[in-house]
Short mmCIF file of C-alpha atoms and ligand atoms in Angstrom, two decimals:
data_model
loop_
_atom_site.label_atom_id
_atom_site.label_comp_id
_atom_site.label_asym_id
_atom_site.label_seq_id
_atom_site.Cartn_x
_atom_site.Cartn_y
_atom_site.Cartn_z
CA UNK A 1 -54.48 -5.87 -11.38
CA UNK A 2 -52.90 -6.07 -14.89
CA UNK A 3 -50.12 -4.63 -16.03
CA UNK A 4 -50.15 -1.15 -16.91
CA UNK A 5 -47.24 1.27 -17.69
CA UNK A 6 -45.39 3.40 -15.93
CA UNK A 7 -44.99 7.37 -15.90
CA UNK A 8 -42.23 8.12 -13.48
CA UNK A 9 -41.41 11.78 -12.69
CA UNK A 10 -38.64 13.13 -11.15
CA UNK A 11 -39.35 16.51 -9.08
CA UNK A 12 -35.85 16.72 -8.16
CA UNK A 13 -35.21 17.44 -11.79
CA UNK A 14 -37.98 19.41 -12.07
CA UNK A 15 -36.27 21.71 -9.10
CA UNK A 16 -32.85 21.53 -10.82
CA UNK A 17 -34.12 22.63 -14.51
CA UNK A 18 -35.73 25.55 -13.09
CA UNK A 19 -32.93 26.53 -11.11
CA UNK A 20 -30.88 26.30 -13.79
CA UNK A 21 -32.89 28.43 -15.84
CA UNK A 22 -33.46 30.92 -13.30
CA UNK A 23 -29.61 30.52 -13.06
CA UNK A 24 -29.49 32.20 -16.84
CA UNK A 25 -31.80 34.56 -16.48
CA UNK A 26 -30.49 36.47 -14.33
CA UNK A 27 -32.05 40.33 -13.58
CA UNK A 28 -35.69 38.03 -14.81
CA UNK A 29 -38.17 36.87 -12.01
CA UNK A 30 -37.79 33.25 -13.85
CA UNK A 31 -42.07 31.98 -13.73
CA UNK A 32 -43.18 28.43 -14.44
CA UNK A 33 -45.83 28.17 -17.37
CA UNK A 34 -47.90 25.15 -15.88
CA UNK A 35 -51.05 25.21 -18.53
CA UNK A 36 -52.18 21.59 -19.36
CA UNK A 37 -51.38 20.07 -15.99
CA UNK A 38 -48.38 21.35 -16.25
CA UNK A 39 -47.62 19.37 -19.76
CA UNK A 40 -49.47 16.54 -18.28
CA UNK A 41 -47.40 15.67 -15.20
CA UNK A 42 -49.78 16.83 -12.55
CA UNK A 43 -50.33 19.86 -11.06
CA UNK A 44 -50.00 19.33 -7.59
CA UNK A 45 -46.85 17.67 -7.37
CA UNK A 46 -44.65 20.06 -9.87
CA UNK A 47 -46.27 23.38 -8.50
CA UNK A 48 -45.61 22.48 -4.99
CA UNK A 49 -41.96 21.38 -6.03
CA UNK A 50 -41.80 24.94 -8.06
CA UNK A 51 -43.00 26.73 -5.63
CA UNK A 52 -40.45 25.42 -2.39
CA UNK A 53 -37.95 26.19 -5.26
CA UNK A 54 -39.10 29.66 -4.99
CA UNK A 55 -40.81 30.33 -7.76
CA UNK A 56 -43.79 32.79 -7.36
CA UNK A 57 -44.75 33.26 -11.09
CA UNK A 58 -47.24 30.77 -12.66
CA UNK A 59 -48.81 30.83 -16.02
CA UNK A 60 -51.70 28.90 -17.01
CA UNK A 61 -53.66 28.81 -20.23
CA UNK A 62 -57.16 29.07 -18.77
CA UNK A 63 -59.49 30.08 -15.80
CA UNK A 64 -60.05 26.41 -14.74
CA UNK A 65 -56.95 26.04 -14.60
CA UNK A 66 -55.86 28.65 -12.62
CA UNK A 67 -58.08 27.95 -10.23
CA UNK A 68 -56.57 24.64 -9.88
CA UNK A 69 -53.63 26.56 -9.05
CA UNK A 70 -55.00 28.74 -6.43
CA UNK A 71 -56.21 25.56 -4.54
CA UNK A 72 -52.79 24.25 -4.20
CA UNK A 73 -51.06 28.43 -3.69
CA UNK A 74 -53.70 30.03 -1.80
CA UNK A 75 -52.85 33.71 -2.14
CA UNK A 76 -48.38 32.74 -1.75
CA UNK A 77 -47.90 33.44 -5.55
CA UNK A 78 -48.84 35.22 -8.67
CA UNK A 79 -51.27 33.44 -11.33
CA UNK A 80 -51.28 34.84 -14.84
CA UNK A 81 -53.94 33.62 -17.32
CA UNK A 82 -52.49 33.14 -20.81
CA UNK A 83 -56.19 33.12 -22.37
CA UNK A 84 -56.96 36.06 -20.78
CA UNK A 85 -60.49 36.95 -18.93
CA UNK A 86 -63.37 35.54 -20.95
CA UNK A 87 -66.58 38.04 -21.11
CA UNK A 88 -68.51 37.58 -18.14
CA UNK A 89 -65.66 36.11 -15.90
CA UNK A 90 -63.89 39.64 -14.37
CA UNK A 91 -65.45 38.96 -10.83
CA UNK A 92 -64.36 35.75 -10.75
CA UNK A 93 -60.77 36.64 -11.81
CA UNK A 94 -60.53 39.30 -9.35
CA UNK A 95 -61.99 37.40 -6.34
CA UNK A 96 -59.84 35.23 -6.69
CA UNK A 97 -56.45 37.48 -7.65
CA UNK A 98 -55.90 36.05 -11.28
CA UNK A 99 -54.07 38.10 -13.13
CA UNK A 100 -55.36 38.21 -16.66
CA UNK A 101 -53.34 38.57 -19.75
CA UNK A 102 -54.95 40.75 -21.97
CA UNK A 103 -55.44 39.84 -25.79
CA UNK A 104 -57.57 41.96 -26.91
CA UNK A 105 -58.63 45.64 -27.20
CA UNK A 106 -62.62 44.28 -26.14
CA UNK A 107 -60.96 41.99 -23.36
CA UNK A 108 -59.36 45.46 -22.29
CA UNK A 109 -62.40 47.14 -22.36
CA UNK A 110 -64.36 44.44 -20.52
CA UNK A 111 -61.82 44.73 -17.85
CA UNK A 112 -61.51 48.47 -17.20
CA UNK A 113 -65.14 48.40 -16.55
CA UNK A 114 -65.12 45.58 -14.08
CA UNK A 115 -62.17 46.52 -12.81
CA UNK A 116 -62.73 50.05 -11.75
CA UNK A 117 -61.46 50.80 -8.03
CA UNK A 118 -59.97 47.21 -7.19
CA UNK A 119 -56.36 48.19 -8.85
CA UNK A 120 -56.20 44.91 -9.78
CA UNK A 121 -53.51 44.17 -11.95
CA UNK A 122 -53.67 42.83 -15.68
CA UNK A 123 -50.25 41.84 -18.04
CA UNK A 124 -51.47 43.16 -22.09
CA UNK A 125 -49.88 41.09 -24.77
CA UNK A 126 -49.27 42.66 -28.09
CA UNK A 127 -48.94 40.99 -31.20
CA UNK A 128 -45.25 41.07 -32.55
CA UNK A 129 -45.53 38.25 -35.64
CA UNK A 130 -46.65 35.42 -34.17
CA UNK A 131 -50.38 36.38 -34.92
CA UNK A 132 -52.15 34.29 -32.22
CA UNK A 133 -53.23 36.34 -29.48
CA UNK A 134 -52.17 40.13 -28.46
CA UNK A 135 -53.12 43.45 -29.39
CA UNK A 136 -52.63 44.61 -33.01
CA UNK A 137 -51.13 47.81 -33.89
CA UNK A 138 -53.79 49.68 -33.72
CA UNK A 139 -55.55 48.48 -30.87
CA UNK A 140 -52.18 48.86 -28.77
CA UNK A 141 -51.80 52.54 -30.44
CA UNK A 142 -55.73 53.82 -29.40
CA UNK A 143 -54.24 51.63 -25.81
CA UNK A 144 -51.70 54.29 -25.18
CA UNK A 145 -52.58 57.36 -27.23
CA UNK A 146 -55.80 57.05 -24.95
CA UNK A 147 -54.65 56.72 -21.74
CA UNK A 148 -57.70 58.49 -19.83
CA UNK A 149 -59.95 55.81 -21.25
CA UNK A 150 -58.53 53.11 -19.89
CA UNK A 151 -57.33 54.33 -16.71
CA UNK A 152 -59.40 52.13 -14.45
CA UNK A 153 -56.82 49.20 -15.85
CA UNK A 154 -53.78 48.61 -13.97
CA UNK A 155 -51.12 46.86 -16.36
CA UNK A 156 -48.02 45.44 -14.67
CA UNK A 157 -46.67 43.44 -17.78
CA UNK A 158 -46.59 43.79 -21.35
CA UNK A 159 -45.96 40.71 -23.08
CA UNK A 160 -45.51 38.95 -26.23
CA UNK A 161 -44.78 35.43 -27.96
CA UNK A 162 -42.02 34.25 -29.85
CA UNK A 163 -43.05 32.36 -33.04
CA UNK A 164 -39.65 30.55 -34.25
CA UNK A 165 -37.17 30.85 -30.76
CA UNK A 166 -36.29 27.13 -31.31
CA UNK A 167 -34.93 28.25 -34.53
CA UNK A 168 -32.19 30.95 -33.49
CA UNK A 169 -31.24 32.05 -37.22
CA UNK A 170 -34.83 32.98 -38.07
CA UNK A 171 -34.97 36.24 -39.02
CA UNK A 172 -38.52 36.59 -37.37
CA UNK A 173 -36.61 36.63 -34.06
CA UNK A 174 -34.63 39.71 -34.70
CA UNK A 175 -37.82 41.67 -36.07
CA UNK A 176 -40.10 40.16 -33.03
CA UNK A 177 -37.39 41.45 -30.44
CA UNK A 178 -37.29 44.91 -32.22
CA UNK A 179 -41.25 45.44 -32.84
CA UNK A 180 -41.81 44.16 -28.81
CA UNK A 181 -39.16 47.14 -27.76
CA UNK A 182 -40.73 49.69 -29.76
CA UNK A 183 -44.02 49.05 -28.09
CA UNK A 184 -42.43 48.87 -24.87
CA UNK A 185 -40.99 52.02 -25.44
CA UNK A 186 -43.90 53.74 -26.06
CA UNK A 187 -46.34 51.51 -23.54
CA UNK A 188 -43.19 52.83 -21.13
CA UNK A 189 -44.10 56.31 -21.21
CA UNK A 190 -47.70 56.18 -19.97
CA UNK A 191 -47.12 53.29 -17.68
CA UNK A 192 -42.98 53.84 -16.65
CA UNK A 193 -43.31 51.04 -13.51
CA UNK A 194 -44.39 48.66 -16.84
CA UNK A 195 -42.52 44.98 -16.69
CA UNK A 196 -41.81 43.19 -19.86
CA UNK A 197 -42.11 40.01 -20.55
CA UNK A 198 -41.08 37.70 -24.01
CA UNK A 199 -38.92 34.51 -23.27
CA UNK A 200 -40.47 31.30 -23.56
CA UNK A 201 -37.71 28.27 -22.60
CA UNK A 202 -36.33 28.29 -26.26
CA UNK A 203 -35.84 32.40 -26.04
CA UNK A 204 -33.68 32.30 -23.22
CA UNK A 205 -30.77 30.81 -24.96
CA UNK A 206 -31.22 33.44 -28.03
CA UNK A 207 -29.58 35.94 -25.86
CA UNK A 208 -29.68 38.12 -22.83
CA UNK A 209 -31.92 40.62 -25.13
CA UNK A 210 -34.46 38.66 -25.22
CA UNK A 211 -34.96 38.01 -20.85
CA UNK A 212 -36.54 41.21 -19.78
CA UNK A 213 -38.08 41.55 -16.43
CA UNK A 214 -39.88 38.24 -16.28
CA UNK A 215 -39.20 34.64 -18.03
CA UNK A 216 -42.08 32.40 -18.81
CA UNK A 217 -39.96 28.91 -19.57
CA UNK A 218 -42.30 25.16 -19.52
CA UNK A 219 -40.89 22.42 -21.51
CA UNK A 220 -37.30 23.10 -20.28
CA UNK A 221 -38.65 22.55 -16.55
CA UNK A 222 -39.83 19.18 -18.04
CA UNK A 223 -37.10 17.94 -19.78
CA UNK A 224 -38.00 19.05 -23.35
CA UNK A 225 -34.85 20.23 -25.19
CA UNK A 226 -36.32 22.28 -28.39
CA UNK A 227 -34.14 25.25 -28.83
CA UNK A 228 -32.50 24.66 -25.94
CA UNK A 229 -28.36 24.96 -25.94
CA UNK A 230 -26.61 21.41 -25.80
CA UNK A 231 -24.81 22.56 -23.02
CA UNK A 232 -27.12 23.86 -20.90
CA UNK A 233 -27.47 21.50 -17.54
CA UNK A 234 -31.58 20.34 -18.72
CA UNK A 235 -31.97 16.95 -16.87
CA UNK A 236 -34.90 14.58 -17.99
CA UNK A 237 -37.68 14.22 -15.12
CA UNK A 238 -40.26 12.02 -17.21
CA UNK A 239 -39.60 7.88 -17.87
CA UNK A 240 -41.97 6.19 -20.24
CA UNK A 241 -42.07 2.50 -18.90
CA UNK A 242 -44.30 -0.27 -20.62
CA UNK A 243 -44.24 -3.94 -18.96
CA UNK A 244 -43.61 -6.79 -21.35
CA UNK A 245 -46.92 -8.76 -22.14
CA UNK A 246 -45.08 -11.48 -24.28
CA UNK A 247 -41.79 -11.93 -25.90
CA UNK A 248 -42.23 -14.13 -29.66
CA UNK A 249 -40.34 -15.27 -31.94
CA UNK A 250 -41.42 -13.72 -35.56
CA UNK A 251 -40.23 -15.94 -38.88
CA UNK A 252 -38.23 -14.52 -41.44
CA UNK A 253 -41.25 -12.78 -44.23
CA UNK A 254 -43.85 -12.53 -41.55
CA UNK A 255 -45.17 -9.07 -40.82
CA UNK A 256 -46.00 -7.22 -37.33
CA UNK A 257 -49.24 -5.71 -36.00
CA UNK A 258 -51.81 -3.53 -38.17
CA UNK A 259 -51.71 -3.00 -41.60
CA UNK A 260 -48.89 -5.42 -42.00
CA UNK A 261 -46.79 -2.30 -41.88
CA UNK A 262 -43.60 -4.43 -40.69
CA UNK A 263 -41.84 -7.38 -42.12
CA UNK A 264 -39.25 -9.41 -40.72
CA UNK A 265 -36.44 -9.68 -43.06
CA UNK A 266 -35.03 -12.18 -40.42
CA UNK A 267 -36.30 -14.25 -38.00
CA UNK A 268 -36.30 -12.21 -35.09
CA UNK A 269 -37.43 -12.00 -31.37
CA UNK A 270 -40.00 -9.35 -30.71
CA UNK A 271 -41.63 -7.90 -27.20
CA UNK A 272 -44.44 -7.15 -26.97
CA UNK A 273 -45.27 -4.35 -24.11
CA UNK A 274 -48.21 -2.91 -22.50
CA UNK A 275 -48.80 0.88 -24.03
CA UNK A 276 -50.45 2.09 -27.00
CA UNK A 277 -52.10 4.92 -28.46
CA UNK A 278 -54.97 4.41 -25.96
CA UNK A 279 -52.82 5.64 -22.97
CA UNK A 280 -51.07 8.35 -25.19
CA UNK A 281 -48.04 6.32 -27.45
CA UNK A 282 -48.33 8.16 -30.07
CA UNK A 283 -49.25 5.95 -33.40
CA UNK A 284 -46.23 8.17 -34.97
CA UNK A 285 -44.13 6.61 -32.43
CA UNK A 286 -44.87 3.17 -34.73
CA UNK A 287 -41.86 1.96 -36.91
CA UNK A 288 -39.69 5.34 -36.11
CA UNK A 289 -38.05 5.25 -32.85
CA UNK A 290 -36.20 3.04 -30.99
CA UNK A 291 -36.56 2.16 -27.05
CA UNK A 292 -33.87 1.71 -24.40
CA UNK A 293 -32.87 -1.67 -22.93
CA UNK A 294 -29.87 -3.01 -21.37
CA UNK A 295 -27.58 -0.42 -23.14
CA UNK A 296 -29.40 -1.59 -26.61
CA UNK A 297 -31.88 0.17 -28.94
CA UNK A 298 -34.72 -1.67 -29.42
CA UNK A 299 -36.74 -0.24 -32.73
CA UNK A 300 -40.86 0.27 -32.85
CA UNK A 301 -41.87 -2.09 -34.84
CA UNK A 302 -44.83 -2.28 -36.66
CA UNK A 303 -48.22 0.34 -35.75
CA UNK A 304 -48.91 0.94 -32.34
CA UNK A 305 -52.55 -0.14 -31.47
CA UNK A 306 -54.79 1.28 -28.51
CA UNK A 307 -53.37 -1.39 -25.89
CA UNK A 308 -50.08 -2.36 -26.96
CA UNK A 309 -46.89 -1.82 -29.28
CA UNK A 310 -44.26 -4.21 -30.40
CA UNK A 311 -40.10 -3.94 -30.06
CA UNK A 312 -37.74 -5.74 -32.28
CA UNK A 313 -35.05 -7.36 -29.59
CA UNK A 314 -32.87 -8.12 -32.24
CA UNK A 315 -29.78 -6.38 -30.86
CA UNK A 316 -30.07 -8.59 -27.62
CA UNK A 317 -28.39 -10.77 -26.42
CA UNK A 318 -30.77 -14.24 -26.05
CA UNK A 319 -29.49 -14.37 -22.23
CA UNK A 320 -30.46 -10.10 -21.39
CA UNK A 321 -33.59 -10.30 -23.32
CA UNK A 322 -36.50 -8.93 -21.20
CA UNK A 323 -39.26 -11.19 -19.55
CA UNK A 324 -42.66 -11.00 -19.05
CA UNK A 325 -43.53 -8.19 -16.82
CA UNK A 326 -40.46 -6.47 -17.05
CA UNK A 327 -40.51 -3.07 -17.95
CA UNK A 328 -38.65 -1.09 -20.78
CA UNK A 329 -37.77 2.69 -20.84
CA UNK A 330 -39.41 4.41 -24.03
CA UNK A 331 -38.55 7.26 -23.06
CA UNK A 332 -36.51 9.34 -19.95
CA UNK A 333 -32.66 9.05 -18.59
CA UNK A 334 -31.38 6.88 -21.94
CA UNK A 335 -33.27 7.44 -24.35
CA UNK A 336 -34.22 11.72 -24.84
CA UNK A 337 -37.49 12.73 -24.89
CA UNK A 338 -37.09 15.53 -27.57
CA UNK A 339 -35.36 12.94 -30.06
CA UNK A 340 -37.49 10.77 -29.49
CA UNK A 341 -40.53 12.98 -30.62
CA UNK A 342 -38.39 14.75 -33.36
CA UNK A 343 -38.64 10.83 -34.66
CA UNK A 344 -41.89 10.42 -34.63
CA UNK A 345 -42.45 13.66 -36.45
CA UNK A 346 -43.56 15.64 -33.53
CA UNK A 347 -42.86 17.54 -30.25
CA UNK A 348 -41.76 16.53 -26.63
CA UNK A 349 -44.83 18.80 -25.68
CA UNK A 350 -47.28 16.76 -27.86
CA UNK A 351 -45.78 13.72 -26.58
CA UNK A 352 -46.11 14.51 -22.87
CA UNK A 353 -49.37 16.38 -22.74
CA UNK A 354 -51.06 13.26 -24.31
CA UNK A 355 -49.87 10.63 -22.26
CA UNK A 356 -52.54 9.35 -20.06
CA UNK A 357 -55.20 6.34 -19.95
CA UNK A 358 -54.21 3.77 -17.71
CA UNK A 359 -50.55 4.72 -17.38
CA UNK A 360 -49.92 4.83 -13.48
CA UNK A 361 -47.76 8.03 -12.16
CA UNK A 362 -44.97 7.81 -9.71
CA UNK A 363 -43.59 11.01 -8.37
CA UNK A 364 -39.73 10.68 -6.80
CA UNK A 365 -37.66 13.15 -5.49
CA UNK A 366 -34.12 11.89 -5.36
CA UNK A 367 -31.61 13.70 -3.49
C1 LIG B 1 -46.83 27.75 -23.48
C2 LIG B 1 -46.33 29.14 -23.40
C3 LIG B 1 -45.06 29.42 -22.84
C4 LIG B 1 -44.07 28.32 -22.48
O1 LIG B 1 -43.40 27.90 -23.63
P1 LIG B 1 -42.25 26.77 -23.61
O2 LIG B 1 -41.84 26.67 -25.03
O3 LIG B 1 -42.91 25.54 -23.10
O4 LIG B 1 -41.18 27.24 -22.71
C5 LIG B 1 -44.71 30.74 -22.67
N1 LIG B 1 -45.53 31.75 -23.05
C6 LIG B 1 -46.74 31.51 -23.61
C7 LIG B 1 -47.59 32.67 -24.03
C8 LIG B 1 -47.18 30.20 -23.82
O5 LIG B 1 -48.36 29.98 -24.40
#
């Protein structure tokens, strides 16, 4: 077997940053959104470690993946689908207890008719500025001006999406929070037992106004800082590893990798590690971040190809520089995920829901 790198992922953390966030929002039932393999660290593992924790909310983005979920939770916990019920699927959702989230007055329609006698519950999402998914205006005012029509619907949650929670001085917040409370206001008088629902991980540190009944947080569980306070306890639960294929020696004026997109000013040593864009290193990653050694940054140099990327070990000592086969951190405990992306131009959710290929997974749970 060659060398391949190395995804390690800590459940332990994944336990703590949930706790912590369930910590803060208190009066919510705190969920877990797991859509995308639950940002591409496996379901299995992180909703069984979620779900010992207590949790007993789960949002996916899709009907395949919810049933993926109801595998591993039997009928223990709830399942919303962020997608909602695609035409044609309502007996399949409610055979197997999915709980869809409605986005649109047709999905609504679709589902009253299906739905009639089973009180099965659905959450309805309205449209507050993000202008993704969700009921407009005036298919959430013929909703509750209506009421008779769609009485064969049983909504438990109204929900909605913040567009710019990562970016607490955006005025979009403010008007989002106020338009979502108006609805619920008026959604409130047909349907008073109605839940509400708005705080993705970024919204919970805008303020307690913002929690409502239930909290849908991800990236937070995962490590992923983006809007999240500096002080809040969020502990990193994914390491990047990539063995060392070869360590060289570059000469002053020589250039690295691809497109001759690096050039040595100095002679310099460089590793070369196992992990490219082919198991999910991001090309973006090339020439704009730094890895973690030793206590040392070690820069991306050059492009990253499919197989393999190149650090400068310039800051090294000759007698701590890495061998072959030894592995160095990209990413995780020393060097932040969510920097690292904001380097590279992107997010820790791009970043983490790509990584794949040959990259091997090890789940630990440290005490
Ligand atoms: C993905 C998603 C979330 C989770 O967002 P994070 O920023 O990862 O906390 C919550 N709600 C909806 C509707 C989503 O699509």
């Amino acid at each position: 077997m060659g060398p391949s790198g190395r995804l390690q992922i800590n459940l332990s953390a994944v336990r703590h940053n949930w706790r912590e966030l369930k910590e803060h929002f208190t009066g919510s039932d705190c969920g877990a959104v797991v859509k995308a393999d639950a940002y591409g660290l496996g379901y299995a593992p992180v909703v069984q470690a979620l779900f010992s924790e207590g949790c007993r909310s789960f949002y996916v983005a899709t009907y395949d993946e919810a049933l993926e979920v109801r595998k591993l939770l039997a009928n223990r916990a709830r399942i919303y689908v962020l997608q909602g019920c695609p035409a044609g699927l309502e007996r399949e959702f409610l055979n197997a207890k999915l709980i869809p989230v409605i986005i649109s007055a047709h999905m609504l329609a679709r589902w009253c008719e299906q739905a009639k006698g089973h009180d099965a519950p659905c959450a309805v999402k309205v449209n507050t500025g993000m202008n993704r998914l969700g009921l407009d205006k005036t298919e959430f005012s013929q909703w509750i001006t209506q009421p008779e029509r769609w009485a064969s619907a049983y909504p438990t949650v109204l929900m909605s999406h913040m567009a710019c929670a990562d970016t607490p001085d955006h005025p979009l917040n403010e008007q989002q929070l106020k338009l979502f409370k108006e609805l619920l206001g008026l959604a409130r008088d047909h349907y008073p037992e109605l839940k509400a629902s708005l705080a993705n991980s970024a919204s919970l540190y805008l303020g307690d106004a913002w929690h409502f009944d239930m909290a849908r947080p991800g990236i937070a569980l995962y490590g992923g800082r983006e809007g999240v306070r500096p002080q809040a306890d969020i502990r990193p639960v994914v390491t990047l590893s990539l063995p060392v294929l070869q360590v060289r020696d570059v000469k002053a004026g020589d250039s690295i990798g691809y497109g001759a997109t690096y050039r040595a000013a100095k002679a310099m040593p460089v590793a070369i590690v196992a992990g490219g864009y082919g198991d999910g290193v991001l090309r973006s990653l090339g020439n704009c971040v730094a890895a973690s050694y030793a206590g040392h940054n070690l820069p991306l140099v050059g492009r990253v190809s499919m197989d393999s990327c190149a650090l400068d070990l310039s800051s090294l000592p000759e007698s701590q520089r890495p061998r072959e086969g030894q592995f160095i951190e990209i990413f995780g405990p020393h060097r932040d995920l969510t920097s690292l992306a904001e380097g590279a131009g992107t997010i820790s959710y791009e970043l983490l829901t790509r990584l794949g290929g040959r990259l091997k997974k090890h789940y630990i749970e440290p005490l």
